[in-house]
Amino acid sequence: MIDMHSHILWNVDDGPKTMVESMKMFQQAVKEGITNIIATSHCHHPQHHVDYNVVNNQMHILQNELTNNSIPLTLHVGHEVRLSEKIVSLYKAKQIHTLANSNYLLLELPSHTIPYYTTSMIQALLVEGITPIIAHPERNKAIAEKPSRLEQLIREGALAQITAGSLAGLFGRNIQKLSLDLVKANLVHSYGSDVHNLTKRPFLFDAGLCYLEKKKQLDAVDTLLENNARILENKPFIIHETEEIEVVKWWNLYKSFVY
């Protein structure tokens, strides 16, 4: 299985602090059935930015460590790129990594809003042949308040990624329920752990899948995992027609929202 959203490089953002911690995370990944991980360190985030070459250098070191320790895991480059009006120029200047050098890019929205220029940036990326995958939309307050906002972004050509921990209940019942609703409505297309460490932000990769199976979303599990594989193959996603989702006012329920 492939984890397409992770923070596994050490001492560069809010992920692990040491290489030893990174290696322990890899051991846990294997226990959860993960065979490939795309490293998506923060890029041009207000608090964190991991340089393009830093990603390359650390990935080389970590992959060598995995090989030397006979850990059956393959790493791939990537970035979790914060939305900005400069995103296309950054891509052209080779300052941001796409996912596993594919035509997919993991795009992070601000926590609370969907900026007015989001649609134009999605369209500009598509012109360059890059399909943006919106990271953890279930944790964006504007989308939580009105899920049809995510549907509109998808109709503009974006895709979306659901987080294992959200489905497993790590961020609370409200986000868990919204996550399941988005899955049922076919408004998310790929699946990632967004792991940062083994304590407060663990993989929960298997737990999220088990939750979907418990809720009888077996077809969704197959599609999410297949689409993850298609990132590595740089192939088009399996896309199911979106279904109507009840628009509920979630805003007051998110007072205890965790970023």
XYZ file of C-alpha atoms in Angstrom:
259
model
C 0.000 0.000 0.000
C 1.069 3.556 -0.691
C 0.953 6.473 1.733
C 0.793 9.609 -0.405
C 0.920 12.234 2.386
C 3.547 12.120 5.127
C 6.025 14.197 7.097
C 8.974 11.842 7.551
C 12.068 13.992 6.979
C 13.783 14.885 10.219
C 14.274 18.349 11.717
C 12.888 20.252 8.733
C 9.249 21.013 9.609
C 6.783 19.813 12.259
C 7.600 16.164 11.598
C 10.221 13.988 13.358
C 13.116 15.714 15.081
C 15.831 13.117 14.490
C 16.740 10.496 11.906
C 16.291 7.839 14.585
C 12.689 8.967 14.972
C 12.213 8.821 11.198
C 13.478 5.239 11.159
C 11.098 4.235 13.947
C 8.272 5.712 11.898
C 9.308 3.582 8.940
C 9.217 0.451 11.074
C 5.664 1.298 12.115
C 4.710 1.974 8.499
C 5.767 -1.536 7.513
C 3.697 -2.976 10.375
C 0.659 -1.207 8.938
C 1.186 -2.719 5.513
C 2.669 0.340 3.834
C 5.200 -0.446 1.101
C 5.732 3.028 -0.405
C 5.736 6.479 1.189
C 5.688 9.823 -0.576
C 7.418 12.378 1.633
C 5.404 15.596 1.568
C 7.240 18.078 3.771
C 5.731 21.550 4.018
C 6.565 23.939 1.209
C 6.016 27.713 1.493
C 3.853 27.228 4.573
C 3.741 30.290 6.863
C 5.632 28.387 9.587
C 7.593 25.802 7.607
C 9.401 25.591 4.308
C 11.587 22.672 3.229
C 13.837 23.440 0.289
C 13.676 21.346 -2.880
C 17.274 20.155 -2.534
C 16.917 19.389 1.182
C 14.174 16.951 0.256
C 16.408 15.271 -2.314
C 19.360 14.990 0.056
C 17.433 13.578 3.004
C 15.522 11.140 0.831
C 18.797 9.720 -0.448
C 20.128 9.285 3.099
C 16.923 7.710 4.406
C 16.527 5.305 1.501
C 20.093 4.114 2.032
C 19.338 3.549 5.725
C 16.245 1.551 4.826
C 18.242 -0.610 2.448
C 21.080 -1.118 4.924
C 18.600 -2.152 7.632
C 16.588 -4.416 5.298
C 13.383 -2.457 5.868
C 11.065 -3.157 2.892
C 9.967 0.377 2.193
C 10.456 2.643 -0.822
C 10.460 6.429 -0.454
C 9.426 8.992 -3.056
C 9.899 12.759 -3.168
C 7.077 15.215 -2.760
C 5.914 18.403 -1.091
C 2.772 19.612 0.619
C 2.578 22.958 -1.148
C 0.740 25.815 0.510
C -1.548 27.651 -1.881
C -0.200 30.963 -3.129
C -0.426 33.113 -6.224
C 3.209 32.198 -6.997
C 2.644 28.468 -7.147
C 2.951 28.120 -10.935
C 6.142 30.156 -11.104
C 7.576 28.088 -8.236
C 6.752 24.912 -10.137
C 8.345 26.214 -13.336
C 11.467 27.192 -11.386
C 11.672 23.637 -9.974
C 11.320 24.846 -6.409
C 8.508 22.456 -5.528
C 8.244 18.693 -5.800
C 5.246 17.028 -7.349
C 4.188 13.681 -5.884
C 6.780 11.053 -6.828
C 7.749 13.182 -9.847
C 4.276 12.659 -11.295
C 1.819 15.165 -12.719
C 0.056 15.315 -9.339
C 0.767 17.997 -6.735
C -0.392 17.986 -3.105
C -1.976 21.378 -2.478
C -2.711 22.708 1.011
C -5.377 25.346 1.613
C -5.341 27.649 4.643
C -7.052 26.126 7.692
C -10.043 28.453 7.806
C -10.735 29.730 4.301
C -10.655 29.099 0.571
C -8.848 32.122 -0.912
C -10.531 33.959 -3.780
C -7.728 32.998 -6.194
C -7.940 29.238 -5.498
C -9.880 28.449 -8.665
C -7.538 30.454 -10.888
C -4.510 28.671 -9.389
C -6.124 25.276 -9.979
C -6.756 26.235 -13.583
C -3.217 27.574 -14.016
C -1.741 24.312 -12.714
C -3.948 22.303 -15.051
C -2.661 24.355 -17.984
C 0.854 23.244 -16.981
C -0.292 19.622 -16.982
C -0.340 19.405 -13.177
C -3.402 18.130 -11.314
C -3.667 19.510 -7.767
C -4.794 17.188 -4.993
C -6.275 19.185 -2.122
C -4.825 17.983 1.181
C -7.165 17.122 4.075
C -10.215 19.167 2.950
C -12.129 17.756 5.931
C -10.009 19.989 8.184
C -10.758 23.231 6.317
C -13.437 25.220 8.155
C -14.928 26.774 5.027
C -15.436 23.324 3.522
C -16.765 21.954 6.811
C -19.318 24.762 6.892
C -20.353 24.137 3.285
C -19.042 20.939 1.629
C -20.337 22.100 -1.751
C -17.313 24.417 -1.813
C -15.102 21.352 -2.188
C -17.367 20.010 -4.899
C -16.901 23.244 -6.838
C -13.119 22.953 -6.659
C -13.352 19.385 -7.922
C -15.564 20.483 -10.804
C -12.791 22.948 -11.679
C -10.413 20.002 -12.066
C -8.879 19.485 -8.611
C -8.843 16.203 -6.703
C -8.870 15.702 -2.933
C -7.156 13.586 -0.273
C -8.739 12.259 2.916
C -6.630 11.686 6.028
C -6.443 8.353 7.846
C -6.483 10.002 11.271
C -9.595 11.996 10.410
C -11.462 8.782 9.602
C -10.042 7.072 12.698
C -11.334 9.854 14.965
C -8.010 11.487 15.859
C -9.411 15.003 15.309
C -12.781 14.388 16.944
C -16.173 13.018 16.009
C -17.246 16.001 13.939
C -14.306 15.743 11.558
C -14.734 11.977 11.502
C -18.372 12.312 10.445
C -17.570 14.921 7.810
C -14.774 12.699 6.475
C -17.158 9.787 6.057
C -19.709 12.050 4.356
C -17.076 13.238 1.886
C -16.108 9.650 1.124
C -19.729 8.630 0.585
C -20.259 11.627 -1.710
C -17.179 10.726 -3.810
C -15.623 14.085 -2.984
C -12.246 12.591 -2.016
C -10.037 10.515 -4.288
C -6.844 9.522 -2.467
C -5.797 8.456 1.018
C -2.872 9.586 3.144
C -1.760 9.368 6.753
C -0.400 12.916 7.121
C 1.837 11.327 9.743
C 4.104 13.648 11.724
C 5.285 11.389 14.568
C 4.346 8.231 16.463
C 2.606 9.950 19.391
C 0.217 12.818 18.643
C 0.127 12.425 14.844
C 0.711 8.739 14.041
C -0.002 6.878 10.804
C -3.384 5.322 11.712
C -3.291 4.100 8.115
C -4.844 0.741 8.895
C -7.268 2.224 11.441
C -8.740 4.620 8.881
C -9.258 1.820 6.379
C -10.861 -0.374 9.047
C -13.284 2.438 9.869
C -14.346 2.651 6.228
C -14.777 -1.098 6.089
C -16.874 -0.972 9.259
C -19.073 1.628 7.583
C -19.411 -0.685 4.544
C -17.385 1.567 2.232
C -15.442 -1.304 0.689
C -15.600 0.097 -2.832
C -14.259 3.416 -1.553
C -11.321 1.660 0.111
C -10.443 -0.048 -3.162
C -10.710 3.187 -5.135
C -8.642 5.262 -2.697
C -5.837 2.712 -2.593
C -5.915 2.199 -6.355
C -5.663 5.941 -6.937
C -2.679 6.109 -4.580
C -0.995 3.514 -6.777
C -1.856 5.522 -9.847
C 0.120 8.467 -8.498
C 3.305 6.389 -8.663
C 2.326 5.176 -12.132
C 1.410 8.737 -13.177
C -1.907 7.485 -14.499
C -5.386 9.087 -14.416
C -7.419 8.550 -11.249
C -10.559 6.486 -11.009
C -13.246 9.142 -10.628
C -16.787 8.339 -9.522
C -19.603 10.797 -10.054
C -20.134 13.014 -7.025
C -23.337 12.563 -5.062
C -25.303 15.219 -3.260
C -24.217 15.790 0.310
C -26.368 17.473 2.897
C -24.951 20.931 3.576
C -24.850 21.248 7.346
C -23.666 24.294 9.292
C -20.653 22.857 11.040
C -19.048 26.126 12.090
C -20.128 26.113 15.742
C -19.076 22.496 16.071
C -15.523 23.409 15.117
C -14.715 25.689 18.052
C -12.370 22.987 19.274
C -10.870 22.566 15.799
C -7.330 21.168 15.774
C -5.028 22.289 12.966
